[in-house]
Amino acid sequence: MSALSACRTKLRAFIRGRTTVSEDADDILQEVTYKLMQVEQPVENVAAWLFRAARNEITDRARKKRELPLAEFFTGADEEDFPEDELAETLFGVPQSPEDDYLKTLLWEELEAALAELPETQREVFEKTELLDYSYNELADEMGVSVQTLLSRKHKAVLYLRTRLRSVYDDLTQE
């Protein structure tokens, strides 16, 4: 690990120069260090590996931040009346009443049913990036496809889910 210690200061400066929040830089440095310890094969040039891994982690996190949270998938720019905060609270919040608990159960059942209706490739990308916190790079490696392919599949899934769950939510909240 002496190679890691030798370039740690430079690596930290490299990461901090590319992130706006110092806590994010520290997290990235820790994540890259952890990944190095998980590598099973010897790394010939540790410094190059660390900087490449740091750049990849910064890119992954930037992409993740640019993505819309799950709640925002259910609304479009022209659908300002859709209560995405309320839907997110219902799906992910702690129910405050038996009615809230029932509504949460119904919405999760509908989400699962809607996901089951998607083609396998679209469903897998959506579930792993939204619900299981995979990065696109990890998933691309696992599935053997490009990140661009994954983004396209997820976009199609989101369009379908937005339409499908909008009508379900409207039906459940009609009085």
Short mmCIF file of C-alpha atoms in Angstrom, two decimals:
data_model
loop_
_atom_site.label_atom_id
_atom_site.label_comp_id
_atom_site.label_asym_id
_atom_site.label_seq_id
_atom_site.Cartn_x
_atom_site.Cartn_y
_atom_site.Cartn_z
CA MET A 1 0.00 0.00 0.00
CA SER A 2 3.01 2.33 -0.02
CA ALA A 3 2.17 3.36 -3.59
CA LEU A 4 -1.27 4.40 -2.34
CA SER A 5 0.25 6.49 0.44
CA ALA A 6 2.69 8.12 -1.96
CA CYS A 7 0.02 9.41 -4.31
CA ARG A 8 -2.81 9.92 -1.78
CA THR A 9 -2.21 13.68 -1.48
CA LYS A 10 -2.13 14.16 -5.24
CA LEU A 11 -5.16 11.93 -5.69
CA ARG A 12 -7.11 13.87 -3.04
CA ALA A 13 -6.23 17.16 -4.78
CA PHE A 14 -7.24 15.68 -8.13
CA ILE A 15 -10.64 14.60 -6.76
CA ARG A 16 -11.27 17.84 -4.86
CA GLY A 17 -10.53 19.83 -7.99
CA ARG A 18 -13.34 17.99 -9.77
CA THR A 19 -16.01 17.97 -7.03
CA THR A 20 -17.83 20.85 -5.38
CA VAL A 21 -18.43 19.28 -1.97
CA SER A 22 -15.42 18.23 0.11
CA GLU A 23 -17.41 15.39 1.71
CA ASP A 24 -18.04 14.00 -1.78
CA ALA A 25 -14.31 14.15 -2.48
CA ASP A 26 -13.58 12.25 0.72
CA ASP A 27 -16.24 9.66 -0.15
CA ILE A 28 -14.78 9.19 -3.62
CA LEU A 29 -11.27 8.81 -2.23
CA GLN A 30 -12.51 6.22 0.25
CA GLU A 31 -14.48 4.36 -2.45
CA VAL A 32 -11.48 4.26 -4.80
CA THR A 33 -9.23 3.05 -2.00
CA TYR A 34 -11.74 0.34 -1.15
CA LYS A 35 -11.99 -0.74 -4.80
CA LEU A 36 -8.19 -1.02 -5.00
CA MET A 37 -8.21 -3.35 -2.00
CA GLN A 38 -10.86 -5.49 -3.72
CA VAL A 39 -8.83 -5.98 -6.92
CA GLU A 40 -7.82 -9.63 -7.15
CA GLN A 41 -5.05 -9.28 -9.74
CA PRO A 42 -1.85 -7.31 -9.18
CA VAL A 43 -2.02 -3.72 -10.43
CA GLU A 44 1.11 -2.76 -12.34
CA ASN A 45 0.74 1.02 -12.10
CA VAL A 46 -1.19 1.75 -8.92
CA ALA A 47 -1.17 5.54 -9.40
CA ALA A 48 -2.62 5.32 -12.91
CA TRP A 49 -5.23 2.82 -11.73
CA LEU A 50 -6.26 5.07 -8.82
CA PHE A 51 -6.60 8.20 -10.97
CA ARG A 52 -8.59 6.31 -13.61
CA ALA A 53 -10.84 4.79 -10.93
CA ALA A 54 -11.32 8.23 -9.33
CA ARG A 55 -12.24 9.78 -12.68
CA ASN A 56 -14.74 6.96 -13.32
CA GLU A 57 -16.28 7.34 -9.86
CA ILE A 58 -16.62 11.12 -10.32
CA THR A 59 -18.31 10.53 -13.68
CA ASP A 60 -20.67 7.91 -12.25
CA ARG A 61 -21.69 10.20 -9.41
CA ALA A 62 -22.22 13.13 -11.77
CA ARG A 63 -24.48 11.00 -13.96
CA LYS A 64 -26.38 9.80 -10.92
CA LYS A 65 -26.96 13.38 -9.76
CA ARG A 66 -28.21 14.39 -13.21
CA GLU A 67 -30.77 11.61 -13.19
CA LEU A 68 -34.24 12.43 -12.02
CA PRO A 69 -35.28 10.95 -8.72
CA LEU A 70 -37.92 8.25 -8.96
CA ALA A 71 -40.73 10.64 -8.07
CA GLU A 72 -39.82 12.97 -10.93
CA PHE A 73 -40.15 10.13 -13.45
CA PHE A 74 -43.89 10.28 -12.96
CA THR A 75 -44.23 13.81 -14.22
CA GLY A 76 -43.31 15.65 -17.36
CA ALA A 77 -42.65 19.33 -17.90
CA ASP A 78 -46.19 19.75 -19.19
CA GLU A 79 -47.80 17.89 -16.29
CA GLU A 80 -47.37 20.37 -13.46
CA ASP A 81 -50.52 19.19 -11.72
CA PHE A 82 -49.09 15.74 -11.02
CA PRO A 83 -48.22 15.47 -7.31
CA GLU A 84 -44.80 13.79 -7.55
CA ASP A 85 -43.86 14.73 -3.98
CA GLU A 86 -47.04 13.14 -2.70
CA LEU A 87 -46.45 9.99 -4.75
CA ALA A 88 -42.84 9.71 -3.53
CA GLU A 89 -43.96 10.21 0.06
CA THR A 90 -46.63 7.54 -0.35
CA LEU A 91 -44.19 5.05 -1.89
CA PHE A 92 -41.18 5.68 0.32
CA GLY A 93 -42.47 7.41 3.44
CA VAL A 94 -43.67 5.98 6.71
CA PRO A 95 -47.47 5.56 6.65
CA GLN A 96 -49.24 7.79 9.18
CA SER A 97 -52.57 6.00 9.11
CA PRO A 98 -54.09 2.68 8.02
CA GLU A 99 -55.32 4.44 4.87
CA ASP A 100 -51.78 5.60 4.05
CA ASP A 101 -50.49 2.07 4.61
CA TYR A 102 -53.18 0.67 2.32
CA LEU A 103 -52.45 3.26 -0.39
CA LYS A 104 -48.72 2.54 -0.14
CA THR A 105 -49.37 -1.19 -0.53
CA LEU A 106 -51.60 -0.60 -3.55
CA LEU A 107 -49.08 1.70 -5.24
CA TRP A 108 -46.21 -0.73 -4.69
CA GLU A 109 -48.33 -3.56 -6.11
CA GLU A 110 -49.11 -1.43 -9.16
CA LEU A 111 -45.46 -0.45 -9.56
CA GLU A 112 -44.45 -4.11 -9.42
CA ALA A 113 -47.19 -5.03 -11.91
CA ALA A 114 -46.11 -2.22 -14.24
CA LEU A 115 -42.48 -3.30 -14.00
CA ALA A 116 -43.51 -6.87 -14.82
CA GLU A 117 -45.15 -5.59 -18.02
CA LEU A 118 -41.89 -4.08 -19.26
CA PRO A 119 -39.50 -5.99 -21.52
CA GLU A 120 -36.92 -7.77 -19.36
CA THR A 121 -34.03 -5.53 -20.43
CA GLN A 122 -35.90 -2.31 -19.59
CA ARG A 123 -37.16 -3.65 -16.27
CA GLU A 124 -33.72 -4.83 -15.22
CA VAL A 125 -32.09 -1.48 -15.96
CA PHE A 126 -34.81 0.44 -14.13
CA GLU A 127 -34.82 -1.80 -11.06
CA LYS A 128 -31.06 -1.97 -10.71
CA THR A 129 -30.39 1.75 -11.20
CA GLU A 130 -33.40 3.06 -9.27
CA LEU A 131 -34.10 0.49 -6.60
CA LEU A 132 -30.77 -1.31 -6.14
CA ASP A 133 -28.44 1.69 -6.58
CA TYR A 134 -26.26 0.25 -9.36
CA SER A 135 -24.12 2.68 -11.32
CA TYR A 136 -24.48 2.60 -15.08
CA ASN A 137 -20.85 1.51 -15.45
CA GLU A 138 -21.33 -1.42 -13.08
CA LEU A 139 -24.48 -2.48 -14.88
CA ALA A 140 -22.91 -2.06 -18.33
CA ASP A 141 -20.06 -4.35 -17.28
CA GLU A 142 -22.47 -6.88 -15.79
CA MET A 143 -24.81 -6.94 -18.79
CA GLY A 144 -22.15 -6.57 -21.49
CA VAL A 145 -23.76 -3.53 -23.15
CA SER A 146 -22.86 0.15 -23.42
CA VAL A 147 -23.96 2.81 -20.95
CA GLN A 148 -25.80 4.52 -23.82
CA THR A 149 -27.84 1.35 -24.39
CA LEU A 150 -28.74 1.25 -20.71
CA LEU A 151 -29.81 4.91 -20.76
CA SER A 152 -32.02 4.26 -23.76
CA ARG A 153 -33.64 1.24 -22.13
CA LYS A 154 -34.26 3.13 -18.92
CA HIS A 155 -35.75 6.08 -20.80
CA LYS A 156 -38.25 3.77 -22.48
CA ALA A 157 -39.10 2.18 -19.13
CA VAL A 158 -39.62 5.58 -17.53
CA LEU A 159 -41.96 6.74 -20.29
CA TYR A 160 -44.09 3.62 -19.87
CA LEU A 161 -44.11 3.76 -16.06
CA ARG A 162 -44.98 7.46 -16.07
CA THR A 163 -48.09 6.80 -18.16
CA ARG A 164 -49.07 3.60 -16.39
CA LEU A 165 -48.70 4.88 -12.85
CA ARG A 166 -50.28 8.25 -13.59
CA SER A 167 -53.59 6.59 -14.42
CA VAL A 168 -53.33 4.30 -11.37
CA TYR A 169 -52.59 7.22 -9.07
CA ASP A 170 -55.49 9.22 -10.53
CA ASP A 171 -57.84 6.25 -9.99
CA LEU A 172 -56.72 5.74 -6.40
CA THR A 173 -57.04 9.38 -5.42
CA GLN A 174 -60.36 10.17 -7.11
CA GLU A 175 -63.09 11.01 -4.66
#
